[in-house]
Short mmCIF file of C-alpha atoms in Angstrom, two decimals:
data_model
loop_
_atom_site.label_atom_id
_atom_site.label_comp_id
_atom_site.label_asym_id
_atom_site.label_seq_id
_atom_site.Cartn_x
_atom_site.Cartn_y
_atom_site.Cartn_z
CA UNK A 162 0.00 0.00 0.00
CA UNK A 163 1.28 3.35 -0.60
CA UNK A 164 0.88 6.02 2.14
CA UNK A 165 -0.05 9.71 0.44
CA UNK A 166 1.89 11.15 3.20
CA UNK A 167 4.48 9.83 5.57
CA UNK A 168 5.99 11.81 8.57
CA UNK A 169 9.06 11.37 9.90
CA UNK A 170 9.23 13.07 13.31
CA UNK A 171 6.24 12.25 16.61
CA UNK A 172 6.32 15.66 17.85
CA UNK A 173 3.97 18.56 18.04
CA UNK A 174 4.36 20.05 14.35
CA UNK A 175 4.12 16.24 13.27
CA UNK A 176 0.73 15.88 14.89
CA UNK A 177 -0.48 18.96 13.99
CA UNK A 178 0.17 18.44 10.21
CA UNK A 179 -1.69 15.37 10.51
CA UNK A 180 -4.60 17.06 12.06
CA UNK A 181 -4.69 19.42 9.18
CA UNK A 182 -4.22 16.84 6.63
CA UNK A 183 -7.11 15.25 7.93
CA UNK A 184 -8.91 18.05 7.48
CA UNK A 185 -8.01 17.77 3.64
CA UNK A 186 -8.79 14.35 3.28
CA UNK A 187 -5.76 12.96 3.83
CA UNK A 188 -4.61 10.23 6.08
CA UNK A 189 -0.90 10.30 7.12
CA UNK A 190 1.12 7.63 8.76
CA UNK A 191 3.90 9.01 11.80
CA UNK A 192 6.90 7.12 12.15
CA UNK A 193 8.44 8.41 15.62
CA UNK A 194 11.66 6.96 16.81
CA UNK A 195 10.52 7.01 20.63
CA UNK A 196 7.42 8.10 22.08
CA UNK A 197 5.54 10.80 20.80
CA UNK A 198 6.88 14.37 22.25
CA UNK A 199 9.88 12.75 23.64
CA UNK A 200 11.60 15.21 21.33
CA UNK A 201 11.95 19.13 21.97
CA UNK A 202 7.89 19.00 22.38
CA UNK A 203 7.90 17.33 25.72
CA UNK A 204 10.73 19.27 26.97
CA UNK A 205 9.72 22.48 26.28
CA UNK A 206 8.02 25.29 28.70
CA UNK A 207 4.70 25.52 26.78
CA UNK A 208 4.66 28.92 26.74
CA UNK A 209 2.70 30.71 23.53
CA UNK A 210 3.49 34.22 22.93
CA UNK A 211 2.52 36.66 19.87
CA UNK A 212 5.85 39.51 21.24
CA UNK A 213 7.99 38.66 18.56
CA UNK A 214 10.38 40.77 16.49
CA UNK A 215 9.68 39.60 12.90
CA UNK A 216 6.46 39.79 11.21
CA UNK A 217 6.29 36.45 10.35
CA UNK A 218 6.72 35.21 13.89
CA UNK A 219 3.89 37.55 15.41
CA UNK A 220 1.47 36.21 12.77
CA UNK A 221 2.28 32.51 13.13
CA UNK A 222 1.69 33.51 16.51
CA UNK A 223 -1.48 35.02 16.90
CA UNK A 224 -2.97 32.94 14.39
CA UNK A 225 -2.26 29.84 16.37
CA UNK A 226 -3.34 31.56 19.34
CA UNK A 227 -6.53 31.62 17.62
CA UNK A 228 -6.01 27.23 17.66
CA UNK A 229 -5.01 26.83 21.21
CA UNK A 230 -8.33 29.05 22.39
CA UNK A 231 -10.41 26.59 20.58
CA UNK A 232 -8.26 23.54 21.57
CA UNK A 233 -9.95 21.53 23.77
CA UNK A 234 -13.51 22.13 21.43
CA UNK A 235 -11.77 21.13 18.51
CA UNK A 236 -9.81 18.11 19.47
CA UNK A 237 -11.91 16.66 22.54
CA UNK A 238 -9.00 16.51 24.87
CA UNK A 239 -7.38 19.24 27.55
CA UNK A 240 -4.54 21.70 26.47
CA UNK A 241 -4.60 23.27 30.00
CA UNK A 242 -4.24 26.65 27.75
CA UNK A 243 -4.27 29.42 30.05
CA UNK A 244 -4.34 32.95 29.16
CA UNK A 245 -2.18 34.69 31.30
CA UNK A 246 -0.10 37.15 29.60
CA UNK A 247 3.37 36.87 29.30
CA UNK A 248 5.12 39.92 30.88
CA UNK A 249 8.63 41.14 28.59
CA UNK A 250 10.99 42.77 31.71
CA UNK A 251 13.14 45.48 30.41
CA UNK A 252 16.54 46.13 31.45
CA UNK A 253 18.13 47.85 28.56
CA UNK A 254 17.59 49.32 24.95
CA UNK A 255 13.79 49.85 25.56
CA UNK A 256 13.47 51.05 22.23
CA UNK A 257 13.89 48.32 20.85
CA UNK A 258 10.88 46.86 22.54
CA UNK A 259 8.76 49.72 21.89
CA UNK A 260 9.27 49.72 18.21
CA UNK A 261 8.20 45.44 18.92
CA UNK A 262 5.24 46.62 20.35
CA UNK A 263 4.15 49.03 17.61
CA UNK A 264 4.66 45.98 14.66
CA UNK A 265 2.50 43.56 16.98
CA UNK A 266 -0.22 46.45 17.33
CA UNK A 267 -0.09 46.84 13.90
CA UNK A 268 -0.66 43.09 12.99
CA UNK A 269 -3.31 42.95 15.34
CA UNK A 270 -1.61 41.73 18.48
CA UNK A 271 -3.04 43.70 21.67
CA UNK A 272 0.83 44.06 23.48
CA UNK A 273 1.51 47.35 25.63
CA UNK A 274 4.16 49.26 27.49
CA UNK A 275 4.12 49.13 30.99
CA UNK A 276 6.04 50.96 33.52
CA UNK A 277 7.50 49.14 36.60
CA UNK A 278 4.85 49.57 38.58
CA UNK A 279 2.14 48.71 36.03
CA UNK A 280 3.97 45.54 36.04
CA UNK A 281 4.03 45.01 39.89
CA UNK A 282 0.68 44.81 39.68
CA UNK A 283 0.29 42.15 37.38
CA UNK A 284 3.23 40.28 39.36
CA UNK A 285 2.90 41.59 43.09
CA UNK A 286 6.21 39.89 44.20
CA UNK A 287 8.17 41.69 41.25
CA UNK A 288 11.11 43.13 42.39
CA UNK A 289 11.00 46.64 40.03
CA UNK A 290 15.05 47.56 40.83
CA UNK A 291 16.71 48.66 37.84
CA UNK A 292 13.35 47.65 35.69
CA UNK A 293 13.07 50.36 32.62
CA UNK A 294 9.67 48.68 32.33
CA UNK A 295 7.66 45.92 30.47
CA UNK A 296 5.67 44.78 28.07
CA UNK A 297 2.82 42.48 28.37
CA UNK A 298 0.52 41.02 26.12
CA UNK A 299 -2.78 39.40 28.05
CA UNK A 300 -3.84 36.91 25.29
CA UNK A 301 0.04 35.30 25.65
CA UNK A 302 -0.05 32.53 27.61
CA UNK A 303 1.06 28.67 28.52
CA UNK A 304 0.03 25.08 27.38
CA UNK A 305 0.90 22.05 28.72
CA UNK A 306 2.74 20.10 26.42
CA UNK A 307 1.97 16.16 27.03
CA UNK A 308 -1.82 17.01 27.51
CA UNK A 309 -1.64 18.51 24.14
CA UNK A 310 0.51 15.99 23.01
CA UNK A 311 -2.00 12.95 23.97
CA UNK A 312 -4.87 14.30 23.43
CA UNK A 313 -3.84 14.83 20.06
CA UNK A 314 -3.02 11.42 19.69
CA UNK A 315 -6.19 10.14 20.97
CA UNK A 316 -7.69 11.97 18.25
CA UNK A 317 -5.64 11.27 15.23
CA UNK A 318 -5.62 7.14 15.91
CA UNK A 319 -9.51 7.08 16.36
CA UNK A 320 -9.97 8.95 12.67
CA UNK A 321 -7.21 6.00 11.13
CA UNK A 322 -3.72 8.07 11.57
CA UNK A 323 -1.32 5.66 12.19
CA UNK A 324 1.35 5.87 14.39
CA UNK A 325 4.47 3.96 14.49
CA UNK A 326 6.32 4.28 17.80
CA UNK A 327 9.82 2.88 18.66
CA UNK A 328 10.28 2.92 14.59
CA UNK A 329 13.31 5.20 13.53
CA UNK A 330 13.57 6.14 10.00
CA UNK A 331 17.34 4.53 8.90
CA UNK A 332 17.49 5.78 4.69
CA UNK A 333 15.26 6.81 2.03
CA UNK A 334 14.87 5.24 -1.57
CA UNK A 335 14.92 7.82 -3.89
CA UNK A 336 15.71 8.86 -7.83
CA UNK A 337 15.48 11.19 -9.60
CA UNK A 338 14.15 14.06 -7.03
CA UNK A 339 11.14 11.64 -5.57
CA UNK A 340 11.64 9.46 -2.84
CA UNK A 341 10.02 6.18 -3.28
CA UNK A 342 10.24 4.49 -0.03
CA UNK A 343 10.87 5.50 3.81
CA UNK A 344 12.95 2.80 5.33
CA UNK A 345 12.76 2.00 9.43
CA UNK A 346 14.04 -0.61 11.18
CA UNK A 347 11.41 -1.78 11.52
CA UNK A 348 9.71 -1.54 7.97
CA UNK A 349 9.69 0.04 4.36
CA UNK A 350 7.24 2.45 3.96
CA UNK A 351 6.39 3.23 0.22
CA UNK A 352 5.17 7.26 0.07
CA UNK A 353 3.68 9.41 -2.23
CA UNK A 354 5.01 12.84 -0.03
CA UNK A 355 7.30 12.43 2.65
CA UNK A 356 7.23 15.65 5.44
CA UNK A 357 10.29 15.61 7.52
CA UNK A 358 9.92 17.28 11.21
CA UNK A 359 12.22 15.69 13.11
CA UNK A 360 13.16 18.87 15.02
CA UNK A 361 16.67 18.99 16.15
CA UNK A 362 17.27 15.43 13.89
CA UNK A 363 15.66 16.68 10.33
CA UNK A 364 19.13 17.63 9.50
CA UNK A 365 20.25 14.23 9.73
CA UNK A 366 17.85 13.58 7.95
CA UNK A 367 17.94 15.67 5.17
CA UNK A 368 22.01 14.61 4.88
CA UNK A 369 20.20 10.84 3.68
CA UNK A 370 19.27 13.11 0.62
CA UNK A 371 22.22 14.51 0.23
CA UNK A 372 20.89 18.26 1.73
CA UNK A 373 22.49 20.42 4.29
CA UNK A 374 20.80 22.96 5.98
CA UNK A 375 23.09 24.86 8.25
CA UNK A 376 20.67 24.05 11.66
CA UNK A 377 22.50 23.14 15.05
CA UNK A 378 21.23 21.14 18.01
CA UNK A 379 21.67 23.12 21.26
CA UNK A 380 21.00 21.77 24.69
CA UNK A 381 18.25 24.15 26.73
CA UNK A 382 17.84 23.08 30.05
CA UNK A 383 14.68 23.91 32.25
CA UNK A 384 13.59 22.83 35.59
CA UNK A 385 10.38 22.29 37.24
CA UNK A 386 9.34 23.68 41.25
CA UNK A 387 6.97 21.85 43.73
CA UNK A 388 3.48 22.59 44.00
CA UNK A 389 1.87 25.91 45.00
CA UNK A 390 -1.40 27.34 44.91
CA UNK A 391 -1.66 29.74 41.75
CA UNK A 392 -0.13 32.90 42.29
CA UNK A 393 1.66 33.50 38.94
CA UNK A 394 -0.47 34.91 36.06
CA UNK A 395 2.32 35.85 33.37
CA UNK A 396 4.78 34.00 32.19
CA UNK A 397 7.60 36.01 33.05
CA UNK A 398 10.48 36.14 30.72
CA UNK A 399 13.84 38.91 30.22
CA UNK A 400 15.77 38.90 27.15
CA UNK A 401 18.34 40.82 29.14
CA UNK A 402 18.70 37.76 30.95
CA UNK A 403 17.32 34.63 29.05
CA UNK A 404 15.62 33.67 31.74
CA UNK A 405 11.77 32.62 31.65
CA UNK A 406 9.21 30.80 33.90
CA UNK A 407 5.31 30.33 34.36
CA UNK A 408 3.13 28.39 36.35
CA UNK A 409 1.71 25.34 35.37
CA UNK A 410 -1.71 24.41 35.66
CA UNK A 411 -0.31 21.56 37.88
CA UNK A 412 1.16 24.66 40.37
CA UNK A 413 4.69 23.86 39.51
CA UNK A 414 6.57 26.67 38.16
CA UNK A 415 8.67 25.91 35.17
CA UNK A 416 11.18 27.93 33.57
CA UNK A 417 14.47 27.80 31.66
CA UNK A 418 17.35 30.16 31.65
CA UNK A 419 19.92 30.58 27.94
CA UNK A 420 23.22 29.17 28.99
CA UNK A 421 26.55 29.38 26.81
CA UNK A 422 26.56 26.35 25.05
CA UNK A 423 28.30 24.58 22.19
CA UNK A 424 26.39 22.93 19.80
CA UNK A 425 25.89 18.92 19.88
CA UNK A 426 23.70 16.32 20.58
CA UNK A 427 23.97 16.27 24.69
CA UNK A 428 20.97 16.03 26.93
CA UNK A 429 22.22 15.77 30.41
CA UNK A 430 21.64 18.40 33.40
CA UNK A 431 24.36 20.92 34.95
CA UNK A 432 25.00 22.35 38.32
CA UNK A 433 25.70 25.29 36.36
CA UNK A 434 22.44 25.51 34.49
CA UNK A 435 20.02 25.54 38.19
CA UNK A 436 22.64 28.11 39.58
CA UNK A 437 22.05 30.16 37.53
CA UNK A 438 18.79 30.18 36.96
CA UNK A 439 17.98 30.68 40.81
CA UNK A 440 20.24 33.70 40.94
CA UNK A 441 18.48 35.55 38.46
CA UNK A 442 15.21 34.10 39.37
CA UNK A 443 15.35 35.03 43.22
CA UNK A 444 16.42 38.46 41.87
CA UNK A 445 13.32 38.87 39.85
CA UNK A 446 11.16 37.26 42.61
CA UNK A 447 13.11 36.85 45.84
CA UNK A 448 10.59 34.61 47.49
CA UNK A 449 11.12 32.36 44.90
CA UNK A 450 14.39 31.45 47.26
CA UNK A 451 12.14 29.52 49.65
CA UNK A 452 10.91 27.37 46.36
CA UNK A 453 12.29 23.69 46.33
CA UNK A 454 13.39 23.05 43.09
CA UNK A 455 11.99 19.26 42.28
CA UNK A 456 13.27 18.17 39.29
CA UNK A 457 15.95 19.60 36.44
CA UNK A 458 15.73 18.22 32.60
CA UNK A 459 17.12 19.16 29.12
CA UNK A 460 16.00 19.41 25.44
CA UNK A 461 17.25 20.76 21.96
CA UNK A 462 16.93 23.90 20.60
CA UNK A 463 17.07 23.62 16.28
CA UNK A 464 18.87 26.82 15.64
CA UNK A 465 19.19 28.59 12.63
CA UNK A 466 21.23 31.21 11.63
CA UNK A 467 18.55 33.70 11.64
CA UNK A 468 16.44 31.94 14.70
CA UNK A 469 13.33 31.35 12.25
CA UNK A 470 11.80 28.00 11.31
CA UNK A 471 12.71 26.77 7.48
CA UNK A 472 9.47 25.54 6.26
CA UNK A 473 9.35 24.45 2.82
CA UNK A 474 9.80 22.00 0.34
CA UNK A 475 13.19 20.15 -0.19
CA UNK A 476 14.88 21.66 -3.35
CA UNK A 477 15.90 19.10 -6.23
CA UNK A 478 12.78 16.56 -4.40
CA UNK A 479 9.36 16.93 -5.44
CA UNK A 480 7.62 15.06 -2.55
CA UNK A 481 9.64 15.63 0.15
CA UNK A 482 8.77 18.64 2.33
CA UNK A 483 10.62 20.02 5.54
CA UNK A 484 9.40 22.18 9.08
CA UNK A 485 12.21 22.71 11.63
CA UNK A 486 14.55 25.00 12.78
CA UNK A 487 12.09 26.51 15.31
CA UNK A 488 15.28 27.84 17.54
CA UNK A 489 13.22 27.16 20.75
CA UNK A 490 9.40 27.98 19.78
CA UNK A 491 8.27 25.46 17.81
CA UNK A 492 5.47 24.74 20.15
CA UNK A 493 4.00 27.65 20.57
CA UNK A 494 3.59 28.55 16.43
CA UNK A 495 3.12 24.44 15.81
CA UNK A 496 -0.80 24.81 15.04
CA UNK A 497 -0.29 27.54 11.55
CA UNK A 498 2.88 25.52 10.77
CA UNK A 499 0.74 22.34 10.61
CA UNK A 500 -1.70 24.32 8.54
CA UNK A 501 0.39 25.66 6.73
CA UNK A 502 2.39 22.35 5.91
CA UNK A 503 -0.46 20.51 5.09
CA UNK A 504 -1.52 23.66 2.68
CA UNK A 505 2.27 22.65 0.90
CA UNK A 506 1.79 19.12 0.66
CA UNK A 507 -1.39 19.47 -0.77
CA UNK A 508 -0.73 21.93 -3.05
CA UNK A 509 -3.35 24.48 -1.68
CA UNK A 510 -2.19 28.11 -1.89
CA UNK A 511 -0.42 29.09 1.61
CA UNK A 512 -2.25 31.21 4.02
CA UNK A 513 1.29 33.52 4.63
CA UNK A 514 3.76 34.70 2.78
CA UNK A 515 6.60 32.15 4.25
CA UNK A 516 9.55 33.17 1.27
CA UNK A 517 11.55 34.68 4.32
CA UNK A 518 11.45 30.77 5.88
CA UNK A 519 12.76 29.27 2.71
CA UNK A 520 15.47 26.28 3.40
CA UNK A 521 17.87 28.30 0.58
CA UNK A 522 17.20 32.08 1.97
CA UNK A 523 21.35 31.16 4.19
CA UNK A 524 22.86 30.64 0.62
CA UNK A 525 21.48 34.61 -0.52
CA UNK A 526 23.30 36.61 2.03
CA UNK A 527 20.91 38.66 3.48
CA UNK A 528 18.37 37.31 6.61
CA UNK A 529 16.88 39.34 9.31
CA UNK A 530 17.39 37.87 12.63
CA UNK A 531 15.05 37.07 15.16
CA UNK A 532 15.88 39.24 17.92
CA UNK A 533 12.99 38.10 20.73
CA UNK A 534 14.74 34.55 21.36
CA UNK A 535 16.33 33.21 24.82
CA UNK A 536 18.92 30.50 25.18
CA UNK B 130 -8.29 0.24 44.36
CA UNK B 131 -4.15 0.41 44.92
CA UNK B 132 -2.61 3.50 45.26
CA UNK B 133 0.79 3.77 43.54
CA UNK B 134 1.97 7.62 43.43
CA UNK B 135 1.13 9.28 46.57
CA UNK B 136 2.48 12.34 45.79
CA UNK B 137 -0.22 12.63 42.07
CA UNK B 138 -2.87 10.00 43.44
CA UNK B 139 -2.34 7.46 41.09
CA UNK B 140 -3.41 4.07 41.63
CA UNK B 141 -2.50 0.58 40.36
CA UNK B 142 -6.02 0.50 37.92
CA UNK B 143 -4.45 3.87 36.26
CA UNK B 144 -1.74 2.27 34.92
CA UNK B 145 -3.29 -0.25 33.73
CA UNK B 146 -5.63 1.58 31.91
CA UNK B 147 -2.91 3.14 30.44
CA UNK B 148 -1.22 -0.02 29.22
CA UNK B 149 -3.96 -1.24 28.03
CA UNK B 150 -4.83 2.06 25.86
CA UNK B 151 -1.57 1.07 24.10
CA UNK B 152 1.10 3.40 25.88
CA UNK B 153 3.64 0.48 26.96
CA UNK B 154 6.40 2.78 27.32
CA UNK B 155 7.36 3.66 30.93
CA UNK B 156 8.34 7.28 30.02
CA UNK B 157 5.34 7.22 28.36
CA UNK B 158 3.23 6.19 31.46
CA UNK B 159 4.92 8.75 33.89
CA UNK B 160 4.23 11.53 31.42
CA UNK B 161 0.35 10.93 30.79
CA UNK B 162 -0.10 9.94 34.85
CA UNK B 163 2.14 12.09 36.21
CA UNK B 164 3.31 9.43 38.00
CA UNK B 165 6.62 10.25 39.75
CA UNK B 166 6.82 14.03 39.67
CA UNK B 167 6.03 14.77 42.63
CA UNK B 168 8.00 15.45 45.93
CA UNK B 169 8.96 12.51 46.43
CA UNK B 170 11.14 12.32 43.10
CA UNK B 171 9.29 9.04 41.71
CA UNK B 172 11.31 6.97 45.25
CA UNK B 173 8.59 5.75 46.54
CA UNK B 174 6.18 4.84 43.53
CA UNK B 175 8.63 3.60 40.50
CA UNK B 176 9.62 0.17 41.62
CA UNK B 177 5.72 -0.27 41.54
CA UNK B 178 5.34 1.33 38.40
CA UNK B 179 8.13 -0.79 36.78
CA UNK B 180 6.99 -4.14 38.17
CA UNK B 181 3.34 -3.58 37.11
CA UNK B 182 4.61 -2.48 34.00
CA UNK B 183 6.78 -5.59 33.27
CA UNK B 184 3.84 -7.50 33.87
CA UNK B 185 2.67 -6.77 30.33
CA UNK B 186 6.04 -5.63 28.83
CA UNK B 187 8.18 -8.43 30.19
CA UNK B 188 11.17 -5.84 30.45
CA UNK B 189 12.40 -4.32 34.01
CA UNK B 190 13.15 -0.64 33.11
CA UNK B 191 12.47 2.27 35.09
CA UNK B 192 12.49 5.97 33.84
CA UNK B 193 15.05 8.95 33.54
CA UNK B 194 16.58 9.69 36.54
CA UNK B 195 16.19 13.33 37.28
CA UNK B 196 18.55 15.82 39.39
CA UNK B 197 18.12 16.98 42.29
CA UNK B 198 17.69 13.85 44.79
CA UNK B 199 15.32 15.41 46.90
CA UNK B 200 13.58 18.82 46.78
CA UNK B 201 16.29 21.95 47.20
CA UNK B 202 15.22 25.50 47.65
CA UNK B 203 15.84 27.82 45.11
CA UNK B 204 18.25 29.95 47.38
CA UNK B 205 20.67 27.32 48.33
CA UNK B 206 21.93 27.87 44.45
CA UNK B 207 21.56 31.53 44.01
CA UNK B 208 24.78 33.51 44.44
CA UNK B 209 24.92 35.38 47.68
CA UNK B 210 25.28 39.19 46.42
#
């Protein structure tokens, strides 16, 4: 039997792909080397937020906003999406931030400047020394990542998506620009399209076709609190710093700090990493000092040079398509990047105009960074 | 009724459920019950996990071991400035 669309990659752009292939029609098989989400997905914060610096970003953003408000409706499960803002801190260059908040206004995102003590009162244990201010966008907010992640697969298996766990995709056969065949080790999978989202591991990936792309993995670690009764709205986040953390739905507060890091494919925790994030943390919030830190983890960031996603279709192949390279917020965007993926394989004109996200825009010379990225 | 994870309330007929839904993975398990995240650090409740598991599985595994050991505040690591 041949499969119209095969995915390599069990993670959240993976899933939501399928969900807008069904949507077309289209039934696509997953082939996930692990579990599903055991990739960056699971690992991540879960936070969702439209403050970006690039057009592109903002409107991924606040159109999949639009997806995680409607979630639970839509797929029958429990996102635990919570609107609670996310709150920018400002410690320098607050120009910069004000000319962010003008382009989000502008595409329709409702972000504002606060001053310090605006702030305070949307975080009431904010310590406001040396704050310039902040800005703070109330439809911003946090998921939680497995819910999403199996409740997402409940739905896709009961509509006929299968989903190959513990498979790992080893080659492809391929000739003259098509790939024929996806081969695991566990099976051959003959394909009419092939959509690689592998996150940090579509590289290696790509490389079985002979394609580089010039994405590293980096190692982002993040930790997770004990238990408290809410008192968190935002997630709170400082580019100054890198640092961010929100409160889960659970109680737990979660958060991650940037950390210098080589690239490479390493997972495990540091000493380093949970020093530092509690001295900047207990600066922000000094009660958080009397919070017992329960657990520490690790996951890849797919950076590109320019810290935007390539999403596009594999030059020199005509059915093999590729989403990655989300630099740390693939999550957040993953519910327009499945639409919009499913849009490509299909051959459905594209909702955006994605020509900045091209896999060959590194070869031209000229990108614009993403400047609203921690880690 | 057997409770496994004191710290999430999960109980013996959870898991199963689980299993039997098709997640067979033990990371799998711990990340759809919750099973082991609490305070305790997954000490008390993951030999049960992994024997009930193994039941069906036939393999003895238990999940990621995660730093710290037990519960540390926040300013035990924070520089002193």
């Amino acid at each position: 039997m041949k499969n119209d669309v095969v995915i390599v990659g069990g993670g959240i752009t993976s899933l939501m792909t399928a969900y807008h292939l069904l949507n077309r029609g289209i039934t696509p098989v997953i082939v996930e080397k692990n579990y599903l989400g055991s990739g960056a997905t699971g690992r991540c914060g879960g936070g969702i937020r439209q403050q970006w610096s690039t057009a592109e970003n903002i409107i991924l953003a606040r159109e999949s906003v639009k997806f995680w408000e409607r979630f639970d409706e839509e797929i029958g499960g429990n996102a635990h999406f919570r609107q609670g803002g996310y709150l920018v801190l400002v410690y320098s260059d607050e120009k910069r931030y004000i000319e962010n908040v003008k382009l989000q206004n502008s595409l329709g995102v409702p972000s504002q400047w606060l001053s310090p003590e605006e702030a305070k009162e949307i975080v009431p244990y904010l310590n406001i020394e040396n704050l310039i201010g902040a800005t703070y966008c109330p439809t911003d907010g946090v998921a939680y990542p497995f819910s999403v992640v199996f409740s997402l697969e409940k739905y896709l298996t009961k509509r006929g998506v299968k989903i190959l766990k513990k498979a790992e995709v080893l080659d492809f056969k391929y000739s003259d620009g098509i790939v024929e065949e996806v081969i695991t080790n566990r099976d051959k999978l003959k394909a009419e399209n092939v959509l690689i989202a592998a996150g940090a591991w579509s590289r290696l990936l790509l490389e079985k076709l002979g394609k580089k792309i010039p994405n590293q993995p980096y190692r982002h670690e993040i930790l997770a609190t004990e238990v408290m009764k809410p008192w968190l709205k935002p997630m709170v986040i400082s580019f100054d710093t890198g640092i961010y953390f929100s409160q889960t739905y659970r109680g737990e507060i979660v958060g991650g700090i940037g950390m210098p890091e080589q690239p490479g494919y390493k997972l495990n925790s540091t000493l380093d990493f949970i020093k530092r994030f509690a001295s900047v943390a207990t600066k922000i919030i000094p009660a958080m000092k009397y919070l017992r830190v329960v657990r520490q983890w690790a996951g890849f960031y797919d950076v590109t040079p320019d810290a935007r996603p390539i999403l596009d279709r594999v030059e020199g192949f005509e059915n093999v398509y590729v989403a990655c390279g989300y630099s740390g917020h693939g999550f957040m965007i993953s519910p327009e990047v499945g639409k919009i993926m499913a849009q490509m394989i299909t051959g459905e004109a594209i909702s955006h105009d994605i020509s900045n996200l091209s896999m060959d825009r590194f070869k031209k010379g000229v990108i614009t960074k993403e400047a609203n990225v921690v880690g | 009724m057997k409770i496994v994870c004191r710290c999430n309330d999960v109980t013996e007929e959870d898991i199963i459920r689980v299993i039997e839904e098709g997640h067979t993975d033990i990371e799998e398990i711990k990340r759809i019950l919750m099973i082991g995240t609490g305070p305790c650090q997954g000490n008390t409740c993951m030999i049960h996990l992994a024997r009930i598991v193994a039941k069906y599985t036939k393999k003895y595994e238990i999940t990621t071991v995660r730093p710290p050991e037990t519960p540390v505040e926040l300013g035990v690591f924070a520089d002193e400035e």
